[in-house]
């Protein structure tokens, strides 16, 4: 399989504008094509009651409400750079009646948390819209805020393993806006590079849409 990652097409400001614009229709895509991978990620994260969890780029909160369900006695923080995605997330979360969370409008390159704060960090379908040069600095920031022994669970669009999956990468090449700027990526080598251990990767396909679910552990700083 070709492991070359295509160039990202959206700048930071374009990402904010894009996700502000598509916030109201995002869930359709998020449920139809990504639901299976999200479930797998939640299983791999195996969040225990009482843990401190961060979801980076929580979007409209599809995964965030699932984290809250699994962690009534802990605390969950969520961040995103799109105000409109965050507003949608807030409405969805308010319907759960849970109050053990905080949401922040901020950039994941500079997280507003102390070193070693979180037991678990989840992040879904964000690296697949970002330039490859950003992967290492962002993952270093994720590692900084994790506790020793903490786990990271990332979900992204990846390259297809069968012809049906590969259609999506072809769509990206022709018209990146149709996939909201997402193209296939592989994050495992980047996690290895900055010292995450015991890394596992799984491939998940839904309606042919290819996702990877990757989990790693922070063993040392
Ligand atoms: C494809 S959506 C995924 C949303 C959500 N994680 C999900 O899986 O449904 C990408 C999200 O990443 C957010 N995002 C992109 N760049 C970001 C950054 N630098 N910091 C924080 N959030 C970012 C966008 O605003 C958007 O909500």
XYZ file of N, CA and C and ligand atoms in Angstrom:
690
model
N 0.836 -1.199 0.000
C 0.000 0.000 0.000
C 0.879 1.260 0.000
N 0.455 2.257 -0.757
C 1.213 3.506 -0.840
C 1.031 4.299 0.461
N 2.161 4.555 1.169
C 2.010 5.234 2.463
C 2.298 6.737 2.362
N 2.383 7.234 1.136
C 2.632 8.674 0.963
C 1.379 9.471 1.356
N 1.571 10.468 2.211
C 0.417 11.274 2.651
C 0.276 12.488 1.730
N -0.898 12.659 1.156
C -1.116 13.791 0.244
C -1.042 15.114 1.021
N -0.784 16.164 0.266
C -0.652 17.486 0.888
C -2.008 17.957 1.444
N -1.968 18.624 2.604
C -3.206 19.199 3.154
C -3.585 20.408 2.298
N -4.883 20.614 2.124
C -5.297 21.696 1.211
C -5.833 22.928 1.942
N -6.082 22.810 3.249
C -6.673 23.954 3.958
C -5.652 24.583 4.906
N -5.604 25.918 4.930
C -4.759 26.591 5.924
C -5.524 26.599 7.249
N -4.836 27.022 8.307
C -5.465 27.076 9.625
C -6.759 27.927 9.589
N -6.684 29.108 8.977
C -7.874 29.983 8.931
C -8.978 29.387 8.068
N -8.568 28.718 6.996
C -9.591 28.086 6.134
C -10.286 26.941 6.876
N -9.528 26.240 7.724
C -10.140 25.147 8.505
C -11.231 25.732 9.413
N -10.908 26.829 10.082
C -11.904 27.427 10.989
C -13.148 27.824 10.196
N -12.937 28.486 9.058
C -14.094 28.937 8.255
C -14.893 27.738 7.737
N -14.167 26.737 7.273
C -14.824 25.546 6.710
C -15.720 24.868 7.762
N -15.143 24.641 8.955
C -15.914 23.901 9.960
C -17.007 24.758 10.579
N -16.821 26.065 10.616
C -17.928 26.933 11.027
C -19.077 26.785 10.025
N -18.715 26.709 8.736
C -19.736 26.657 7.688
C -20.483 25.321 7.665
N -19.779 24.217 7.924
C -20.449 22.906 7.768
C -20.942 22.322 9.097
N -20.845 23.109 10.164
C -21.213 22.569 11.492
C -22.623 21.969 11.496
N -23.568 22.623 10.799
C -24.961 22.169 10.885
C -25.191 20.847 10.149
N -24.331 20.479 9.216
C -24.564 19.215 8.482
C -23.507 18.157 8.811
N -22.573 18.500 9.678
C -21.424 17.625 9.931
C -21.835 16.231 10.429
N -22.880 16.179 11.273
C -23.213 14.905 11.917
C -23.582 13.801 10.924
N -24.148 14.204 9.798
C -24.546 13.219 8.790
C -23.324 12.374 8.378
N -22.276 13.085 8.015
C -21.015 12.478 7.618
C -20.412 11.708 8.825
N -20.446 12.386 9.968
C -19.833 11.842 11.192
C -20.469 10.530 11.642
N -21.772 10.360 11.383
C -22.446 9.136 11.817
C -22.378 8.074 10.706
N -22.673 8.495 9.469
C -22.733 7.513 8.368
C -21.405 6.828 8.076
N -20.310 7.577 8.208
C -19.029 7.018 7.778
C -18.055 6.735 8.917
N -18.325 7.259 10.089
C -17.292 7.221 11.123
C -17.726 6.547 12.425
N -19.000 6.138 12.483
C -19.543 5.629 13.732
C -18.787 4.394 14.238
N -18.483 3.460 13.300
C -17.818 2.205 13.702
C -16.438 2.475 14.305
N -15.696 3.372 13.669
C -14.334 3.660 14.155
C -14.394 4.343 15.529
N -15.426 5.201 15.710
C -15.556 5.869 17.026
C -15.812 4.842 18.134
N -16.677 3.849 17.819
C -16.980 2.817 18.816
C -15.720 2.042 19.176
N -14.945 1.722 18.158
C -13.706 0.962 18.390
C -12.742 1.776 19.252
N -12.685 3.085 18.965
C -11.787 3.960 19.725
C -12.212 4.003 21.198
N -13.525 4.056 21.422
C -14.001 4.097 22.816
C -13.636 2.806 23.540
N -13.755 1.663 22.818
C -13.362 0.388 23.435
C -11.886 0.405 23.792
N -11.064 0.871 22.843
C -9.613 0.867 23.095
C -9.229 1.868 24.198
N -9.980 2.953 24.297
C -9.655 3.964 25.324
C -9.963 3.396 26.710
N -10.923 2.488 26.787
C -11.424 1.875 28.031
C -11.341 2.848 29.227
N -12.154 3.863 29.106
C -12.186 4.923 30.135
C -12.815 4.378 31.414
N -12.126 4.613 32.540
C -12.668 4.148 33.822
C -13.299 5.326 34.543
N -14.290 5.027 35.375
C -14.909 6.058 36.214
C -13.833 6.808 37.005
N -13.949 8.121 37.043
C -13.052 8.927 37.871
C -11.830 9.455 37.142
N -11.686 9.087 35.871
C -10.480 9.538 35.149
C -10.642 10.977 34.637
N -9.500 11.598 34.363
C -9.497 12.931 33.747
C -9.213 12.723 32.261
N -10.153 13.152 31.426
C -10.067 12.856 29.991
C -10.113 14.152 29.194
N -9.312 14.219 28.134
C -9.346 15.357 27.218
C -9.737 14.869 25.838
N -10.726 15.535 25.235
C -10.955 15.293 23.802
C -10.543 16.546 23.046
N -9.582 16.372 22.163
C -9.098 17.475 21.323
C -9.900 17.467 20.024
N -10.368 18.655 19.608
C -11.181 18.802 18.390
C -12.462 17.987 18.524
N -13.228 18.293 19.559
C -14.422 17.472 19.821
C -15.509 17.677 18.786
N -15.383 18.704 17.930
C -16.365 18.908 16.863
C -17.740 19.133 17.454
N -18.737 18.385 16.961
C -20.116 18.565 17.431
C -20.416 17.685 18.658
N -19.399 17.056 19.200
C -19.551 16.331 20.467
C -20.033 14.901 20.355
N -19.994 14.314 19.138
C -20.483 12.937 18.962
C -19.774 11.954 19.894
N -18.463 12.114 20.037
C -17.695 11.206 20.901
C -17.692 11.693 22.349
N -17.749 13.012 22.513
C -17.645 13.600 23.849
C -18.774 13.091 24.769
N -20.013 13.003 24.237
C -21.120 12.547 25.085
C -20.917 11.081 25.484
N -20.260 10.316 24.622
C -19.988 8.903 24.957
C -18.940 8.817 26.071
N -17.974 9.733 26.029
C -16.958 9.750 27.101
C -17.652 10.083 28.428
N -18.536 11.095 28.374
C -19.221 11.513 29.609
C -20.024 10.356 30.218
N -20.703 9.586 29.337
C -21.499 8.448 29.826
C -20.647 7.462 30.606
N -19.387 7.316 30.171
C -18.498 6.314 30.781
C -17.751 6.860 31.980
N -17.978 8.135 32.320
C -17.110 8.759 33.324
C -17.876 9.765 34.182
N -18.988 9.326 34.781
C -19.829 10.249 35.569
C -19.100 10.837 36.755
N -18.114 10.094 37.307
C -17.429 10.594 38.511
C -16.113 11.297 38.204
N -15.728 11.340 36.934
C -14.457 11.994 36.596
C -14.695 13.371 36.017
N -13.722 13.847 35.246
C -13.857 15.170 34.626
C -13.391 15.069 33.166
N -14.140 15.722 32.276
C -13.813 15.640 30.850
C -13.679 17.060 30.285
N -12.551 17.336 29.632
C -12.349 18.626 28.982
C -12.404 18.422 27.471
N -12.913 19.451 26.781
C -12.968 19.371 25.313
C -12.529 20.684 24.713
N -11.777 20.591 23.618
C -11.367 21.823 22.951
C -11.642 21.722 21.443
N -11.854 22.880 20.828
C -11.970 22.941 19.366
C -11.694 24.384 18.945
N -11.303 24.562 17.679
C -11.076 25.944 17.217
C -12.274 26.516 16.485
N -13.278 25.702 16.194
C -14.440 26.251 15.487
C -15.544 26.562 16.482
N -15.914 27.831 16.564
C -16.960 28.265 17.500
C -18.287 27.571 17.197
N -18.580 27.392 15.900
C -19.897 26.819 15.555
C -19.948 25.323 15.856
N -18.824 24.610 15.667
C -18.794 23.187 16.033
C -18.976 23.075 17.556
N -18.293 23.959 18.264
C -18.341 23.933 19.734
C -19.764 24.220 20.241
N -20.466 25.150 19.573
C -21.847 25.465 19.989
C -22.745 24.250 19.826
N -22.558 23.544 18.721
C -23.355 22.321 18.494
C -23.053 21.298 19.584
N -21.739 21.178 19.892
C -21.331 20.215 20.923
C -22.016 20.579 22.252
N -22.020 21.857 22.554
C -22.580 22.297 23.836
C -24.051 21.892 23.942
N -24.798 22.096 22.844
C -26.233 21.732 22.859
C -26.401 20.232 23.084
N -25.583 19.446 22.365
C -25.682 17.981 22.495
C -25.349 17.556 23.931
N -24.321 18.165 24.504
C -23.879 17.776 25.852
C -24.919 18.203 26.892
N -25.504 19.388 26.695
C -26.507 19.857 27.669
C -27.681 18.893 27.750
N -28.019 18.255 26.615
C -29.147 17.304 26.618
C -28.861 16.078 27.475
N -27.592 15.811 27.782
C -27.270 14.633 28.606
C -27.488 14.926 30.096
N -27.567 16.206 30.446
C -27.736 16.584 31.855
C -26.448 16.482 32.663
N -25.347 16.099 32.048
C -24.064 15.971 32.771
C -23.449 17.356 32.992
N -22.689 17.473 34.075
C -22.076 18.786 34.360
C -20.578 18.685 34.629
N -20.039 17.476 34.484
C -18.617 17.279 34.834
C -17.707 17.468 33.617
N -17.792 18.661 33.025
C -16.959 18.919 31.846
C -16.698 20.413 31.693
N -15.667 20.740 30.916
C -15.411 22.128 30.503
C -15.060 22.115 29.017
N -15.568 23.103 28.294
C -15.235 23.236 26.873
C -14.420 24.507 26.666
N -13.444 24.434 25.775
C -12.580 25.585 25.486
C -12.541 25.823 23.978
N -12.564 27.096 23.598
C -12.314 27.457 22.203
C -10.823 27.751 22.118
N -10.047 26.819 21.595
C -8.599 27.073 21.492
C -7.956 26.149 20.465
N -6.698 26.452 20.187
C -5.927 25.728 19.184
C -5.164 24.590 19.874
N -5.219 23.408 19.286
C -4.572 22.263 19.939
C -3.051 22.373 19.958
N -2.504 23.353 19.228
C -1.037 23.479 19.242
C -0.547 24.068 20.559
N -1.469 24.698 21.306
C -1.112 25.287 22.607
C -2.243 24.972 23.579
N -2.151 23.838 24.220
C -3.251 23.423 25.095
C -3.161 24.148 26.444
N -4.287 24.620 26.959
C -4.281 25.398 28.206
C -4.294 24.509 29.456
N -3.412 23.509 29.490
C -3.384 22.576 30.622
C -1.947 22.349 31.068
N -1.820 22.060 32.376
C -0.511 21.757 32.970
C 0.032 20.440 32.410
N 1.340 20.260 32.529
C 1.964 18.979 32.162
C 1.310 17.859 32.988
N 1.182 16.698 32.391
C 0.740 15.512 33.136
C -0.652 15.612 33.743
N -1.587 16.237 33.030
C -2.938 16.416 33.595
C -3.875 15.226 33.337
N -3.756 14.576 32.181
C -4.820 13.658 31.742
C -4.428 12.175 31.766
N -5.435 11.356 32.088
C -5.260 9.903 31.996
C -5.440 9.439 30.550
N -6.336 10.106 29.845
C -6.657 9.696 28.466
C -6.806 10.936 27.600
N -6.276 10.864 26.379
C -6.504 11.926 25.383
C -7.076 11.274 24.129
N -8.253 11.750 23.713
C -8.852 11.241 22.469
C -8.889 12.358 21.431
N -8.710 11.982 20.181
C -8.731 12.963 19.091
C -9.141 12.230 17.818
N -10.187 12.745 17.166
C -10.739 12.011 16.023
C -10.841 12.896 14.784
N -10.368 12.386 13.671
C -10.503 13.038 12.369
C -10.022 14.488 12.375
N -8.818 14.714 12.923
C -8.226 16.048 12.875
C -6.897 16.030 12.111
N -6.029 15.037 12.413
C -4.733 15.004 11.704
C -4.951 14.867 10.191
N -6.074 14.236 9.828
C -6.285 14.024 8.381
C -6.616 15.313 7.630
N -6.789 16.438 8.352
C -6.956 17.718 7.632
C -5.738 18.632 7.801
N -4.776 18.218 8.640
C -3.645 19.099 8.951
C -2.403 18.763 8.114
N -1.513 19.748 7.928
C -0.256 19.471 7.217
C 0.619 18.503 8.020
N 1.339 17.651 7.322
C 2.183 16.651 7.984
C 3.225 17.321 8.909
N 3.709 18.508 8.538
C 4.712 19.197 9.379
C 4.162 19.503 10.773
N 2.837 19.561 10.904
C 2.254 19.875 12.224
C 2.142 18.638 13.119
N 2.283 17.439 12.557
C 1.975 16.228 13.337
C 2.856 16.110 14.587
N 4.180 16.240 14.392
C 5.080 16.013 15.534
C 4.881 17.068 16.630
N 4.892 18.389 16.292
C 4.682 19.359 17.373
C 3.352 19.171 18.113
N 2.302 18.823 17.372
C 1.003 18.645 18.043
C 1.035 17.399 18.937
N 1.634 16.316 18.435
C 1.694 15.095 19.254
C 2.576 15.314 20.483
N 3.588 16.151 20.350
C 4.429 16.459 21.530
C 3.603 17.205 22.574
N 2.751 18.108 22.086
C 1.867 18.848 23.000
C 0.883 17.874 23.675
N 0.365 16.910 22.917
C -0.545 15.908 23.492
C 0.192 15.092 24.569
N 1.437 14.743 24.246
C 2.210 13.929 25.193
C 2.478 14.726 26.478
N 2.755 16.005 26.312
C 3.046 16.859 27.472
C 1.896 16.833 28.479
N 0.649 16.917 27.995
C -0.481 17.034 28.934
C -0.956 15.680 29.472
N -0.410 14.580 28.916
C -0.781 13.255 29.442
C 0.048 12.918 30.675
N -0.583 12.185 31.605
C 0.169 11.651 32.754
C 1.064 10.514 32.275
N 2.081 10.176 33.044
C 2.843 8.941 32.758
C 1.907 7.759 32.866
N 1.947 6.888 31.900
C 1.011 5.751 31.895
C -0.285 6.093 31.168
N -0.448 7.359 30.818
C -1.665 7.798 30.130
C -1.748 7.246 28.720
N -2.975 7.177 28.199
C -3.133 6.627 26.842
C -3.712 7.662 25.878
N -3.288 7.509 24.649
C -3.742 8.395 23.579
C -4.473 7.525 22.573
N -5.647 7.982 22.117
C -6.386 7.216 21.111
C -6.773 8.171 19.985
N -6.252 7.889 18.800
C -6.456 8.765 17.649
C -7.237 8.023 16.568
N -8.184 8.718 15.947
C -8.908 8.145 14.812
C -8.755 9.105 13.639
N -8.469 8.561 12.477
C -8.322 9.402 11.289
C -8.737 8.658 10.044
N -9.048 9.436 9.009
C -9.172 8.817 7.687
C -7.783 8.293 7.320
N -7.727 7.089 6.747
C -6.446 6.533 6.329
C -6.533 6.125 4.858
N -5.481 5.512 4.362
C -5.512 5.026 2.974
C -6.321 3.744 2.931
N -7.029 3.541 1.827
C -7.846 2.348 1.675
C -7.021 1.093 1.478
N -7.566 -0.042 1.953
C -6.882 -1.313 1.734
C -7.484 -2.035 0.536
N -8.720 -1.641 0.132
C -9.373 -2.272 -1.030
C -9.804 -1.167 -1.983
N -10.179 -1.557 -3.216
C -10.500 -0.517 -4.213
C -11.617 0.401 -3.735
N -12.635 -0.159 -3.011
C -13.773 0.657 -2.569
C -13.303 1.787 -1.640
N -12.343 1.434 -0.736
C -11.827 2.447 0.187
C -11.046 3.532 -0.550
N -10.438 3.103 -1.666
C -9.532 4.051 -2.344
C -10.279 5.151 -3.086
N -11.582 4.944 -3.271
C -12.395 5.960 -3.954
C -12.300 7.295 -3.220
N -12.254 7.221 -1.878
C -12.281 8.464 -1.090
C -11.044 9.323 -1.346
N -9.893 8.660 -1.472
C -8.660 9.413 -1.745
C -8.739 10.051 -3.150
N -9.385 9.335 -4.072
C -9.548 9.881 -5.427
C -10.466 11.098 -5.377
N -11.514 11.022 -4.551
C -12.426 12.181 -4.418
C -11.636 13.371 -3.877
N -10.769 13.096 -2.889
C -9.957 14.188 -2.302
C -9.077 14.829 -3.367
N -8.483 13.989 -4.206
C -7.577 14.534 -5.233
C -8.353 15.454 -6.195
N -9.588 15.038 -6.513
C -10.364 15.824 -7.482
C -11.030 17.036 -6.835
N -11.633 16.828 -5.640
C -12.404 17.898 -5.006
C -12.297 17.814 -3.490
N -11.209 18.319 -2.904
C -11.001 18.206 -1.457
C -12.160 18.735 -0.604
N -12.914 19.781 -1.055
C -13.997 20.278 -0.200
C -15.073 19.227 0.064
N -15.250 18.254 -0.866
C -16.297 17.248 -0.666
C -16.031 16.394 0.563
N -14.757 16.249 0.937
C -14.417 15.469 2.131
C -13.991 16.403 3.276
N -14.400 17.657 3.187
C -14.072 18.661 4.212
C -12.569 18.718 4.481
N -11.794 18.475 3.429
C -10.337 18.592 3.551
C -9.652 17.355 4.120
N -10.392 16.235 4.304
C -9.776 15.020 4.896
C -9.139 14.146 3.816
N -7.909 13.674 4.082
C -7.275 12.684 3.199
C -6.634 11.618 4.083
N -6.232 10.524 3.449
C -5.724 9.403 4.238
C -4.371 9.698 4.891
N -4.269 9.381 6.178
C -2.984 9.548 6.879
C -2.650 8.274 7.673
N -1.395 8.210 8.127
C -0.946 7.132 9.026
C -0.266 7.846 10.191
N -0.787 7.736 11.403
C -0.145 8.483 12.499
C 0.840 7.645 13.309
N 0.776 6.322 13.164
C 1.631 5.460 14.008
C 3.116 5.835 13.962
N 3.714 6.064 12.772
C 5.146 6.392 12.746
C 5.471 7.664 13.530
N 4.532 8.597 13.575
C 4.772 9.857 14.292
C 4.695 9.629 15.801
N 3.776 8.769 16.213
C 3.687 8.442 17.648
C 4.972 7.744 18.096
N 5.459 6.843 17.238
C 6.709 6.123 17.569
C 7.857 7.113 17.694
N 7.901 8.075 16.761
C 9.001 9.026 16.713
C 9.136 9.815 18.016
N 7.989 10.158 18.633
C 8.115 10.968 19.845
C 8.001 10.138 21.121
N 8.080 8.827 20.962
C 8.283 7.988 22.148
C 7.050 7.375 22.771
N 5.897 7.393 22.090
C 4.768 6.620 22.621
C 5.091 5.135 22.461
N 4.597 4.316 23.387
C 4.930 2.878 23.383
C 3.667 2.028 23.243
N 3.895 0.741 23.044
C 2.814 -0.264 22.949
C 1.721 0.192 21.980
N 2.158 0.659 20.825
C 1.196 1.234 19.869
C 0.475 0.133 19.094
N -0.858 0.303 18.988
C -1.665 -0.658 18.213
C -2.441 0.117 17.173
N -2.583 -0.448 15.988
C -3.367 0.213 14.931
C -4.392 -0.758 14.367
N -5.612 -0.268 14.188
C -6.640 -1.091 13.551
C -7.241 -0.334 12.380
N -7.580 -1.071 11.337
C -8.225 -0.482 10.167
C -9.726 -0.758 10.263
N -10.544 0.276 10.041
C -12.003 0.112 10.108
C -12.604 0.733 8.849
N -13.542 0.014 8.217
C -14.173 0.564 7.014
C -15.682 0.652 7.249
N -16.253 1.802 6.894
C -17.714 1.957 7.005
C -18.198 2.652 5.741
N -19.131 2.050 5.039
C -19.538 2.520 3.705
C -18.309 2.728 2.819
N -17.322 1.907 3.024
C -16.085 2.003 2.256
C -15.146 3.088 2.746
N -15.596 3.932 3.684
C -14.737 5.030 4.164
C -13.667 4.446 5.095
N -12.376 4.626 4.759
C -11.299 3.970 5.504
C -10.807 4.794 6.698
N -10.882 4.216 7.887
C -10.382 4.901 9.089
C -9.318 4.045 9.756
N -8.411 4.691 10.469
C -7.495 3.956 11.348
C -7.764 4.405 12.777
N -7.678 3.441 13.690
C -7.811 3.731 15.118
C -6.475 3.338 15.727
N -5.814 4.286 16.373
C -4.464 4.026 16.874
C -4.396 4.374 18.354
N -3.882 3.433 19.145
C -3.717 3.699 20.582
C -2.253 3.560 20.973
N -1.796 4.469 21.839
C -0.431 4.361 22.359
C -0.409 4.767 23.830
N 0.708 4.490 24.489
C 0.857 4.822 25.917
C 2.057 5.734 26.116
N 1.916 6.697 27.032
C 3.068 7.519 27.426
C 3.717 6.817 28.625
N 4.890 6.261 28.397
C 5.556 5.537 29.476
C 6.536 6.466 30.201
N 7.175 7.360 29.417
C 8.117 8.301 30.045
C 7.975 9.666 29.377
N 8.561 10.709 29.996
C 8.432 12.080 29.448
C 9.253 12.241 28.178
C -13.420 16.483 10.780
S -13.821 17.403 12.200
C -13.854 16.169 13.457
C -14.697 16.549 14.647
C -14.837 15.480 15.714
N -13.557 15.128 16.278
C -15.481 14.259 15.130
O -14.779 13.258 14.917
O -16.689 14.299 14.852
C -12.292 18.244 12.541
C -12.372 19.132 13.759
O -11.043 19.555 14.090
C -11.109 20.888 14.543
N -9.753 21.450 14.435
C -9.017 21.599 13.320
N -7.815 22.143 13.602
C -7.800 22.339 14.936
C -6.840 22.888 15.828
N -5.666 23.349 15.394
N -7.143 22.942 17.142
C -8.339 22.482 17.593
N -9.293 21.972 16.792
C -9.031 21.893 15.481
C -12.154 21.511 13.596
O -12.653 22.725 14.057
C -13.206 20.403 13.550
O -14.148 20.514 14.573
